[in-house]
Coordinates of C-alpha atoms in Angstrom, one line a residue:
Chain A
M1 CA 106.5 22.0 5.4
S2 CA 108.2 25.4 6.4
R3 CA 107.6 28.3 4.0
T4 CA 110.1 30.5 2.7
V5 CA 109.2 34.0 3.1
Y6 CA 110.6 37.4 1.4
L7 CA 111.6 39.9 4.1
N8 CA 113.9 43.2 3.3
G9 CA 115.8 41.5 0.6
Q10 CA 116.2 38.0 2.1
Y11 CA 114.5 35.0 1.6
L12 CA 114.2 33.3 5.0
P13 CA 112.5 30.4 6.7
E14 CA 108.9 31.9 7.9
S15 CA 110.0 30.9 11.5
E16 CA 113.0 33.1 11.4
A17 CA 110.8 36.4 9.6
K18 CA 110.6 39.0 12.1
V19 CA 110.2 42.7 12.1
S20 CA 111.0 45.3 15.0
I21 CA 108.5 45.8 17.7
F22 CA 109.1 49.6 16.6
D23 CA 107.7 49.0 12.9
R24 CA 105.7 51.4 12.1
G25 CA 103.2 48.5 10.9
F26 CA 103.3 47.0 14.3
L27 CA 102.8 50.2 16.2
M28 CA 100.4 52.1 14.0
A29 CA 98.9 50.2 11.2
D30 CA 101.1 52.4 9.0
G31 CA 101.3 49.9 6.1
V32 CA 99.5 48.9 2.7
Y33 CA 99.4 45.7 1.4
E34 CA 98.2 43.4 -1.8
V35 CA 97.3 39.9 -2.4
T36 CA 97.8 38.3 -5.7
S37 CA 96.5 34.7 -6.7
V38 CA 98.4 32.2 -8.3
L39 CA 96.8 29.7 -10.4
D40 CA 98.6 27.1 -12.7
G41 CA 101.9 28.4 -10.8
R42 CA 101.3 32.1 -12.6
L43 CA 100.2 35.0 -11.1
I44 CA 96.7 36.3 -11.8
D45 CA 96.7 40.2 -12.8
F46 CA 100.1 41.0 -11.1
D47 CA 99.9 44.1 -13.1
G48 CA 96.8 45.4 -11.6
H49 CA 98.2 44.7 -8.2
A50 CA 101.4 46.3 -8.7
A51 CA 99.6 49.6 -10.2
R52 CA 97.3 49.7 -6.8
L53 CA 100.2 49.2 -4.7
E54 CA 101.7 52.3 -6.1
R55 CA 98.8 54.2 -5.5
S56 CA 98.1 53.1 -2.2
L57 CA 102.0 54.0 -1.4
K58 CA 101.5 57.4 -2.9
A59 CA 98.5 58.2 -1.1
L60 CA 100.3 57.7 2.6
D61 CA 103.4 59.4 0.9
M62 CA 105.6 56.3 0.8
A63 CA 108.0 55.4 -1.3
S64 CA 108.6 51.7 -2.8
P65 CA 111.3 49.7 -2.1
V66 CA 111.2 47.6 -5.2
G67 CA 109.9 48.6 -8.8
R68 CA 107.6 46.4 -10.8
D69 CA 110.4 44.0 -12.4
E70 CA 111.5 43.2 -8.9
L71 CA 108.7 42.8 -7.4
L72 CA 107.6 40.3 -10.1
E73 CA 110.7 38.4 -9.7
I74 CA 110.0 38.1 -6.0
H75 CA 106.5 36.9 -6.5
R76 CA 107.8 34.3 -9.0
E77 CA 110.7 33.2 -6.7
L78 CA 108.3 32.5 -3.9
V79 CA 106.1 30.5 -6.3
R80 CA 109.1 28.4 -6.9
L81 CA 110.3 28.0 -3.8
N82 CA 107.2 27.0 -2.4
G83 CA 105.7 25.2 -5.2
I84 CA 102.7 27.0 -5.2
E85 CA 100.2 25.8 -8.0
E86 CA 97.3 27.1 -6.5
G87 CA 97.4 29.7 -4.0
M88 CA 97.9 33.2 -2.9
I89 CA 101.0 35.6 -2.3
Y90 CA 100.5 38.2 0.5
L91 CA 102.3 41.6 0.1
Q92 CA 103.0 44.1 3.0
I93 CA 105.0 47.5 2.7
T94 CA 105.2 49.6 5.9
R95 CA 107.0 53.1 6.8
G96 CA 109.5 50.8 8.4
A97 CA 110.8 50.7 12.0
P98 CA 112.4 53.9 13.3
G99 CA 114.2 53.8 16.6
D100 CA 111.3 54.8 18.7
R101 CA 107.5 55.4 18.7
D102 CA 106.3 58.9 17.1
F103 CA 103.1 60.3 15.5
V104 CA 105.3 61.9 13.1
F105 CA 106.3 60.1 10.1
P106 CA 110.2 59.2 10.2
D107 CA 112.6 60.5 7.4
P108 CA 112.7 58.3 4.8
A109 CA 116.4 58.7 4.0
E110 CA 117.4 57.1 7.5
T111 CA 114.2 54.9 7.9
P112 CA 113.7 52.3 4.8
P113 CA 110.6 50.9 4.2
T114 CA 109.7 47.4 5.7
I115 CA 108.4 44.9 2.6
V116 CA 107.5 41.4 3.3
L117 CA 105.8 38.7 1.2
F118 CA 104.7 35.3 1.9
T119 CA 103.0 32.4 -0.1
Q120 CA 99.5 30.8 1.3
N121 CA 99.3 27.4 -0.4
K122 CA 95.6 26.6 -1.3
P123 CA 95.2 23.8 -3.6
G124 CA 91.8 23.4 -5.3
M125 CA 91.3 27.2 -4.7
A126 CA 89.8 27.8 -8.4
D127 CA 87.4 24.7 -7.9
A128 CA 86.1 25.8 -4.7
P129 CA 83.3 23.9 -3.1
A130 CA 81.8 27.1 -1.8
A131 CA 81.3 28.6 -5.5
R132 CA 78.7 25.7 -6.3
T133 CA 76.6 26.0 -3.0
G134 CA 77.4 30.1 -2.5
I135 CA 78.0 31.7 0.7
R136 CA 75.4 33.6 3.3
V137 CA 76.3 37.2 4.2
I138 CA 74.9 39.3 7.1
T139 CA 74.9 43.0 7.0
I140 CA 76.4 44.9 9.9
D141 CA 77.5 48.8 10.3
D142 CA 80.5 49.8 8.4
L143 CA 82.5 51.4 11.2
R144 CA 85.8 51.5 9.0
W145 CA 87.9 54.7 8.3
H146 CA 86.9 56.8 5.5
R147 CA 89.6 55.9 3.1
R148 CA 89.0 52.5 2.0
D149 CA 90.3 53.3 -1.5
I150 CA 93.8 52.7 0.3
K151 CA 94.5 49.1 0.9
T152 CA 95.9 49.7 4.5
V153 CA 96.5 47.2 7.2
Q154 CA 93.8 48.6 9.4
L155 CA 91.6 45.4 9.1
L156 CA 90.6 45.0 12.5
Y157 CA 87.0 46.1 11.8
P158 CA 86.8 43.7 8.9
S159 CA 88.0 41.0 11.2
M160 CA 85.5 41.7 13.6
G161 CA 83.2 41.5 11.0
K162 CA 84.1 38.4 9.8
M163 CA 83.6 37.0 13.5
M164 CA 80.0 38.4 13.4
A165 CA 79.3 36.5 10.5
K166 CA 80.8 33.5 11.8
A167 CA 78.4 34.0 15.1
A168 CA 75.5 34.5 12.8
G169 CA 76.0 31.2 11.2
A170 CA 77.0 32.9 8.1
D171 CA 80.3 33.2 6.1
D172 CA 80.8 36.9 5.8
A173 CA 79.3 40.5 6.5
W174 CA 78.4 43.3 4.0
L175 CA 79.0 46.7 5.6
V176 CA 76.3 49.4 5.7
E177 CA 76.7 52.9 5.8
D178 CA 73.9 55.7 5.2
G179 CA 71.5 52.9 4.4
K180 CA 73.6 51.5 1.5
V181 CA 76.2 48.6 1.1
T182 CA 79.8 49.9 0.6
E183 CA 81.4 46.6 0.5
G184 CA 82.1 43.0 1.9
T185 CA 84.9 42.5 4.6
S186 CA 87.6 41.5 2.2
N187 CA 85.7 42.0 -1.2
N188 CA 83.6 43.9 -3.5
A189 CA 79.7 43.4 -3.7
Y190 CA 77.3 43.0 -6.3
I191 CA 73.3 42.2 -6.6
V192 CA 71.6 41.2 -10.1
S193 CA 68.2 42.6 -10.7
G194 CA 66.4 42.2 -14.1
G195 CA 69.7 40.9 -15.8
R196 CA 71.5 44.2 -14.6
I197 CA 74.7 43.9 -12.7
I198 CA 74.8 46.5 -10.0
T199 CA 77.8 47.2 -7.9
R200 CA 78.7 50.8 -5.8
E201 CA 81.0 53.3 -8.0
L202 CA 84.4 53.8 -7.1
S203 CA 85.2 56.5 -4.4
H204 CA 86.9 56.7 -1.4
D205 CA 84.2 54.6 0.2
I206 CA 85.2 51.6 -1.4
L207 CA 88.4 49.2 -2.4
H208 CA 89.0 49.7 -5.9
G209 CA 89.2 45.9 -6.5
I210 CA 91.3 44.5 -9.0
T211 CA 89.2 41.7 -9.5
R212 CA 86.1 44.0 -9.6
K213 CA 87.5 46.1 -12.5
A214 CA 88.5 42.5 -14.3
V215 CA 84.9 40.9 -14.0
L216 CA 83.2 44.4 -14.6
R217 CA 85.1 44.3 -18.0
F218 CA 84.6 40.7 -18.8
A219 CA 80.7 41.5 -18.0
R220 CA 80.6 44.3 -20.5
E221 CA 82.5 42.2 -23.1
A222 CA 79.9 39.5 -22.8
Q223 CA 77.2 42.2 -23.5
M224 CA 75.9 42.1 -19.8
E225 CA 74.4 45.4 -18.5
V226 CA 76.5 47.0 -15.6
E227 CA 75.3 49.6 -13.5
E228 CA 77.6 51.3 -11.3
R229 CA 75.8 52.6 -8.1
A230 CA 75.0 52.1 -4.4
F231 CA 72.3 49.8 -3.3
S232 CA 70.6 48.9 0.1
P233 CA 70.3 45.8 1.8
E234 CA 66.6 46.0 1.2
E235 CA 67.1 45.9 -2.4
A236 CA 69.8 43.3 -2.3
K237 CA 67.4 41.1 -0.4
S238 CA 65.2 41.2 -3.2
A239 CA 67.5 40.7 -6.1
D240 CA 67.8 37.9 -8.4
E241 CA 70.9 36.9 -7.4
A242 CA 74.3 38.4 -5.7
F243 CA 77.9 37.8 -5.5
I244 CA 81.2 38.8 -4.3
T245 CA 84.6 39.4 -6.1
S246 CA 88.0 39.4 -4.7
A247 CA 91.5 38.0 -5.7
S248 CA 91.3 35.2 -3.7
T249 CA 87.6 34.1 -4.2
F250 CA 87.3 35.6 -7.8
V251 CA 83.7 35.5 -8.2
M252 CA 81.5 34.2 -5.5
P253 CA 77.9 33.6 -5.7
V254 CA 75.8 34.9 -2.4
V255 CA 72.8 32.8 -1.7
E256 CA 71.5 34.4 1.4
I257 CA 71.7 38.0 3.0
D258 CA 70.5 38.4 6.5
G259 CA 68.7 34.9 6.4
T260 CA 66.7 36.0 3.3
P261 CA 67.4 33.7 0.5
L262 CA 67.9 35.1 -2.9
G263 CA 65.8 33.4 -6.0
D264 CA 66.0 29.8 -5.2
G265 CA 68.9 29.9 -2.8
K266 CA 71.3 28.8 -5.2
P267 CA 73.9 30.3 -7.1
G268 CA 72.8 32.6 -9.9
P269 CA 73.5 32.2 -13.8
V270 CA 75.0 35.3 -13.8
A271 CA 77.5 34.6 -11.0
R272 CA 78.1 31.4 -12.2
R273 CA 79.1 32.5 -15.9
L274 CA 81.1 35.4 -14.8
R275 CA 83.1 33.0 -12.4
E276 CA 83.8 30.8 -15.3
I277 CA 84.8 33.6 -17.7
Y278 CA 86.9 35.3 -15.1
L279 CA 88.9 31.9 -14.3
E280 CA 89.2 31.3 -17.9
E281 CA 90.4 34.9 -19.1
S282 CA 92.9 35.2 -15.9
R283 CA 94.3 31.8 -16.6
A284 CA 94.8 32.8 -20.1
A285 CA 96.4 36.3 -19.2
A286 CA 98.5 35.1 -16.2
I287 CA 102.1 35.7 -16.2
Chain B
M1 CA 122.2 53.7 25.5
S2 CA 120.0 50.9 24.3
R3 CA 117.0 50.4 26.1
T4 CA 115.9 47.2 27.7
V5 CA 112.4 46.3 26.7
Y6 CA 109.9 43.5 27.6
L7 CA 108.4 41.2 25.1
N8 CA 106.4 38.0 26.0
G9 CA 107.7 37.8 29.6
Q10 CA 111.5 38.5 28.7
Y11 CA 113.4 41.6 29.2
L12 CA 115.6 42.2 26.1
P13 CA 117.9 44.7 24.5
E14 CA 115.9 47.0 22.3
S15 CA 117.5 45.7 19.1
E16 CA 116.8 41.9 19.7
A17 CA 112.8 43.0 20.5
K18 CA 110.9 41.3 17.4
V19 CA 108.0 40.0 16.6
S20 CA 106.7 37.5 13.8
I21 CA 105.6 38.9 10.7
F22 CA 102.4 36.8 11.3
D23 CA 101.7 38.9 14.4
R24 CA 98.2 40.3 14.1
G25 CA 99.3 43.7 15.3
F26 CA 101.7 43.7 12.1
L27 CA 99.1 42.2 10.0
M28 CA 95.8 43.5 10.7
A29 CA 96.1 46.2 13.4
D30 CA 94.3 43.9 15.7
G31 CA 95.9 45.1 19.2
V32 CA 95.5 47.7 21.5
Y33 CA 97.8 49.8 23.6
E34 CA 98.2 52.3 26.5
V35 CA 100.9 55.1 27.6
T36 CA 101.6 55.7 31.1
S37 CA 103.3 58.5 32.2
V38 CA 106.3 58.7 34.8
L39 CA 107.2 61.5 36.9
D40 CA 109.8 61.3 39.8
G41 CA 110.7 57.7 38.7
R42 CA 106.9 56.8 39.6
L43 CA 103.9 55.8 37.6
I44 CA 101.0 58.4 37.0
D45 CA 97.6 57.1 37.1
F46 CA 98.5 53.5 36.6
D47 CA 95.3 52.1 37.8
G48 CA 93.2 54.1 35.2
H49 CA 95.4 52.9 32.4
A50 CA 95.1 49.1 33.6
A51 CA 91.7 49.6 33.6
R52 CA 91.1 51.0 30.4
L53 CA 93.3 48.2 29.1
E54 CA 90.9 45.7 30.2
R55 CA 88.1 47.5 28.7
S56 CA 89.9 47.6 25.3
L57 CA 90.9 43.9 25.4
K58 CA 87.2 43.1 26.7
A59 CA 85.7 45.0 23.4
L60 CA 87.8 43.0 21.1
D61 CA 87.2 39.8 22.9
M62 CA 90.9 39.4 24.1
A63 CA 92.2 38.2 27.3
S64 CA 94.7 40.1 29.2
P65 CA 98.0 37.8 29.4
V66 CA 98.8 39.7 32.7
G67 CA 96.8 40.5 35.7
R68 CA 97.2 44.1 37.5
D69 CA 99.9 43.5 39.9
E70 CA 102.2 41.8 37.2
L71 CA 101.6 44.5 35.0
L72 CA 102.6 46.8 37.6
E73 CA 105.7 45.0 38.3
I74 CA 106.7 45.0 34.9
H75 CA 106.4 48.9 34.6
R76 CA 108.1 49.4 37.6
E77 CA 110.9 47.3 36.7
L78 CA 111.3 48.5 33.2
V79 CA 111.3 52.3 35.0
R80 CA 114.1 50.6 37.3
L81 CA 116.4 48.9 34.4
N82 CA 116.2 52.1 32.0
G83 CA 116.2 54.9 35.0
I84 CA 113.5 56.8 34.0
E85 CA 112.8 59.7 36.1
E86 CA 110.6 61.4 33.6
G87 CA 109.2 60.1 30.5
M88 CA 106.5 57.4 29.4
I89 CA 105.8 53.5 29.3
Y90 CA 104.2 52.3 26.3
L91 CA 102.2 49.1 26.4
Q92 CA 100.9 47.0 23.6
I93 CA 98.9 43.8 23.4
T94 CA 98.1 42.0 20.2
R95 CA 96.0 39.0 19.5
G96 CA 99.4 37.1 18.9
A97 CA 101.1 35.3 15.7
P98 CA 99.1 32.6 14.6
G99 CA 100.9 30.4 11.9
D100 CA 99.3 32.1 9.2
R101 CA 97.0 35.2 8.1
D102 CA 93.3 35.0 8.4
F103 CA 90.4 37.1 9.0
V104 CA 89.1 34.7 11.5
F105 CA 90.4 35.1 15.2
P106 CA 92.9 32.3 16.0
D107 CA 91.9 30.2 18.9
P108 CA 93.4 31.8 21.9
A109 CA 94.2 28.5 23.4
E110 CA 96.7 28.0 20.6
T111 CA 97.7 31.5 19.9
P112 CA 98.8 33.7 23.0
P113 CA 98.7 37.4 22.9
T114 CA 101.6 39.4 22.4
I115 CA 102.6 41.6 24.7
V116 CA 105.4 44.5 24.7
L117 CA 106.3 47.6 26.8
F118 CA 109.1 50.2 26.3
T119 CA 110.2 53.0 28.0
Q120 CA 110.6 56.6 26.4
N121 CA 112.9 58.3 28.5
K122 CA 111.9 62.3 28.7
P123 CA 113.8 64.2 31.0
G124 CA 112.0 67.5 31.7
M125 CA 108.5 66.4 30.3
A126 CA 106.8 68.1 33.1
D127 CA 108.2 71.2 32.5
A128 CA 108.0 71.3 28.8
P129 CA 108.5 74.7 27.1
A130 CA 105.4 74.2 24.9
A131 CA 103.2 74.5 28.3
R132 CA 104.5 78.0 28.5
T133 CA 103.9 79.5 24.8
G134 CA 100.9 77.0 24.2
I135 CA 100.5 74.7 21.2
R136 CA 98.9 75.7 17.6
V137 CA 96.3 73.3 16.2
I138 CA 94.6 73.1 12.8
T139 CA 91.0 71.6 12.3
I140 CA 90.7 68.4 9.9
D141 CA 88.0 66.1 8.8
D142 CA 87.9 62.9 11.5
L143 CA 88.3 60.2 8.8
R144 CA 89.0 57.4 11.6
W145 CA 87.0 54.2 12.4
H146 CA 83.8 54.6 14.5
R147 CA 85.0 53.0 17.8
R148 CA 87.7 55.5 19.2
D149 CA 86.6 54.4 22.7
I150 CA 88.7 51.1 21.9
K151 CA 92.3 52.4 22.4
T152 CA 93.5 50.2 19.1
V153 CA 96.7 50.5 17.1
Q154 CA 94.8 51.8 14.1
L155 CA 96.9 55.0 14.2
L156 CA 97.4 55.8 10.5
Y157 CA 95.2 58.7 10.2
P158 CA 95.9 60.3 14.0
S159 CA 99.4 60.1 12.3
M160 CA 98.6 61.5 9.0
G161 CA 97.0 64.2 11.1
K162 CA 100.0 65.3 12.9
M163 CA 101.8 65.6 9.5
M164 CA 99.1 67.5 7.9
A165 CA 99.5 69.9 11.2
K166 CA 103.5 70.2 10.4
A167 CA 102.9 70.8 6.9
A168 CA 100.7 73.7 7.9
G169 CA 103.2 75.0 10.5
A170 CA 101.0 73.8 13.5
D171 CA 101.6 71.5 16.2
D172 CA 98.8 69.0 16.1
A173 CA 95.1 68.5 14.5
W174 CA 91.6 68.7 16.1
L175 CA 89.5 66.4 14.5
V176 CA 85.8 67.6 13.1
E177 CA 83.0 65.2 12.4
D178 CA 79.5 66.2 11.4
G179 CA 80.6 69.8 12.5
K180 CA 82.0 69.2 15.8
V181 CA 85.2 68.5 17.2
T182 CA 85.7 65.2 18.5
E183 CA 89.3 65.3 19.7
G184 CA 92.6 65.8 18.8
T185 CA 95.1 63.1 16.9
S186 CA 96.2 61.7 20.4
N187 CA 94.6 63.6 23.0
N188 CA 91.3 65.1 24.6
A189 CA 90.1 68.8 23.2
Y190 CA 88.4 71.5 25.4
I191 CA 87.3 75.2 25.1
V192 CA 86.8 77.7 27.9
S193 CA 84.1 80.0 27.2
G194 CA 82.8 82.5 30.3
G195 CA 84.6 80.5 32.6
R196 CA 82.9 77.0 31.9
I197 CA 85.1 74.2 31.0
I198 CA 83.6 72.7 27.6
T199 CA 84.5 69.2 26.3
R200 CA 82.9 66.6 24.1
E201 CA 80.9 64.0 26.6
L202 CA 81.8 60.1 26.5
S203 CA 80.7 58.2 23.6
H204 CA 82.1 55.7 21.0
D205 CA 83.2 58.9 18.9
I206 CA 86.3 59.6 21.4
L207 CA 88.8 58.2 23.5
H208 CA 87.9 57.8 27.3
G209 CA 90.9 59.7 28.5
I210 CA 92.3 58.7 31.7
T211 CA 94.1 62.3 32.1
R212 CA 90.5 63.8 30.8
K213 CA 88.9 62.0 33.7
A214 CA 91.3 63.0 36.5
V215 CA 91.4 66.6 35.3
L216 CA 87.7 66.8 34.9
R217 CA 87.5 65.6 38.5
F218 CA 90.1 68.1 39.7
A219 CA 88.4 70.9 38.0
R220 CA 85.1 70.2 39.7
E221 CA 87.0 70.0 43.2
A222 CA 88.3 73.3 42.4
Q223 CA 84.7 74.7 41.8
M224 CA 85.0 75.1 38.1
E225 CA 82.2 74.6 36.1
V226 CA 82.4 71.6 33.5
E227 CA 80.0 71.3 30.5
E228 CA 80.3 67.8 28.8
R229 CA 79.0 68.5 25.0
A230 CA 80.4 68.6 21.7
F231 CA 81.3 72.1 20.4
S232 CA 82.2 73.3 16.9
P233 CA 85.6 74.7 15.3
E234 CA 83.6 78.3 15.3
E235 CA 82.9 78.2 18.6
A236 CA 86.2 77.0 19.6
K237 CA 87.8 80.0 17.9
S238 CA 85.7 82.6 19.5
A239 CA 86.4 80.8 22.9
D240 CA 88.3 82.7 25.7
E241 CA 91.2 79.7 25.9
A242 CA 91.3 76.3 25.0
F243 CA 93.6 73.2 25.8
I244 CA 94.3 69.5 25.5
T245 CA 95.0 66.7 27.9
S246 CA 96.6 63.4 27.3
A247 CA 98.8 61.0 29.5
S248 CA 102.1 62.5 28.1
T249 CA 101.2 66.2 27.5
F250 CA 98.9 66.5 30.8
V251 CA 97.4 69.7 30.3
M252 CA 98.7 71.7 27.2
P253 CA 97.2 75.2 26.6
V254 CA 96.2 75.7 22.8
V255 CA 96.6 79.3 21.7
E256 CA 95.7 78.9 18.2
I257 CA 93.2 77.1 16.0
D258 CA 93.3 77.3 12.1
G259 CA 95.4 80.5 12.5
T260 CA 93.1 82.4 14.7
P261 CA 94.7 83.3 18.1
L262 CA 92.7 82.7 21.2
G263 CA 92.1 85.7 23.6
D264 CA 95.7 87.4 23.9
G265 CA 97.5 84.4 21.9
K266 CA 98.9 83.1 25.4
P267 CA 98.0 80.1 27.5
G268 CA 94.8 81.2 29.3
P269 CA 94.5 81.1 33.2
V270 CA 92.1 77.9 33.5
A271 CA 94.6 75.6 31.4
R272 CA 97.6 77.1 33.2
R273 CA 95.8 76.4 36.8
L274 CA 94.6 73.0 35.9
R275 CA 98.1 71.7 34.5
E276 CA 99.2 73.0 37.6
I277 CA 96.9 71.0 39.9
Y278 CA 97.0 68.1 37.7
L279 CA 101.1 67.6 37.9
E280 CA 100.7 68.4 41.7
E281 CA 97.9 65.9 42.6
S282 CA 99.4 63.1 39.7
R283 CA 103.0 63.5 41.2
A284 CA 101.3 63.3 44.9
A285 CA 99.3 59.8 44.0
A286 CA 101.9 58.5 41.7
I287 CA 102.8 54.8 42.6

């Protein structure tokens, strides 16, 4: 079945959703995005994603083409039109399509931003088999630009990282800079040592994960100890357990790093418990 | 007059040239580009650009959708159709538009690359007034990813850099990493001290400029001394002169760095002479 997607005010069949070759998203990666999950046909942490979107746009001197309420309405309409029970909604806003290519930003009065949203139907996403077996990661150099807190579409290196992981027989890659893990290719990274949850502190170096924020709050509410600091691949390999978080994987246990199994090589109790809490609380708060 | 552009085998009016929202160039900056200049209706250093394009594609595990001869034919046809005497031809190849968004590369057998070319008409480009007055640059931190030798469309930061320069009343920005200048936002950077031309050596840190290569060859042929090594902004500010090179600016004198005038604040003799030689030799070799 063909999806219905949203593009600049219109709901269209996906095959008709096209942008100009002069769109700055296409020519210069001048755009930002968000991915919001859907469970039980409702949106998970919509307001967190809407707030981060505003932050990304502001960092790039871009105005949002839609307010929070209209954005919510578009998300809900796409869920309805495409009959999504479990899945994701991808949203991208670019600086629009001026008539030509130029490094200088176009005048926003003459060039409106491009906004596109589409759904990804993922039945069974919350009950993903990978959550029961855990995933394996490799570590690779972090070669990305230095404003990873802005959620831009400059995703070539994360995509290359995923391919390096695949080539190594693993599921994902953790990025390493100055001897410390920054994050995963499209997720935040955590280890658990002596009962403490350790994850890198927020800065320009990592994405300010919406799922990260929620998970750390739930962990603290459950009296778990959280330490926000960087850790090395070596420390990670000797940790009791590890996991990642993202909007689409929720909390996903990591059972192997660079071929070294963690603990007994199975998903750890902290990751499993946090996944349970996250899914329960998020479903309850979904809109 | 509407331009005729080239998109995936077709010559189209520019307003009809559109790509799918699922194009990986649009969603993930998964694409490379080249800009070739046109003087006297002929292509400058076409084979240099074609060779670098192959190199960029190979670095990203992408196949070229067209061979060298077909690429040349497309360039020439666009020059003809759009009546370009002086200007540029922009070329971009992306990993194509699979049916959905995924960090994993699509199977190239199922997803052909996207190829787009368009012209930019710039009458008087070779006789640019800026070449007579020189340009002013500021220095900013180099926050780009670490494979600048691959000419990808991840141009958000260079674009931001150009805006920072504009806001500071300058023309362009030189990027600084670990205390040394890497290059300009879309050009290679040079200083001249004691008669020696100094420019950063080739590595993953900078673009392997096609114009850089030609200019250094011409400089050596003219018995000028060339030193390929990094220099600091401080060294640059106390240099006798400075300049940049790129396909579209050729050799462009720099007369001010961070508000500090170089020498007498006018284009220096080495930059002026190199521009002259470059234009003369390039016109003679154009195809």
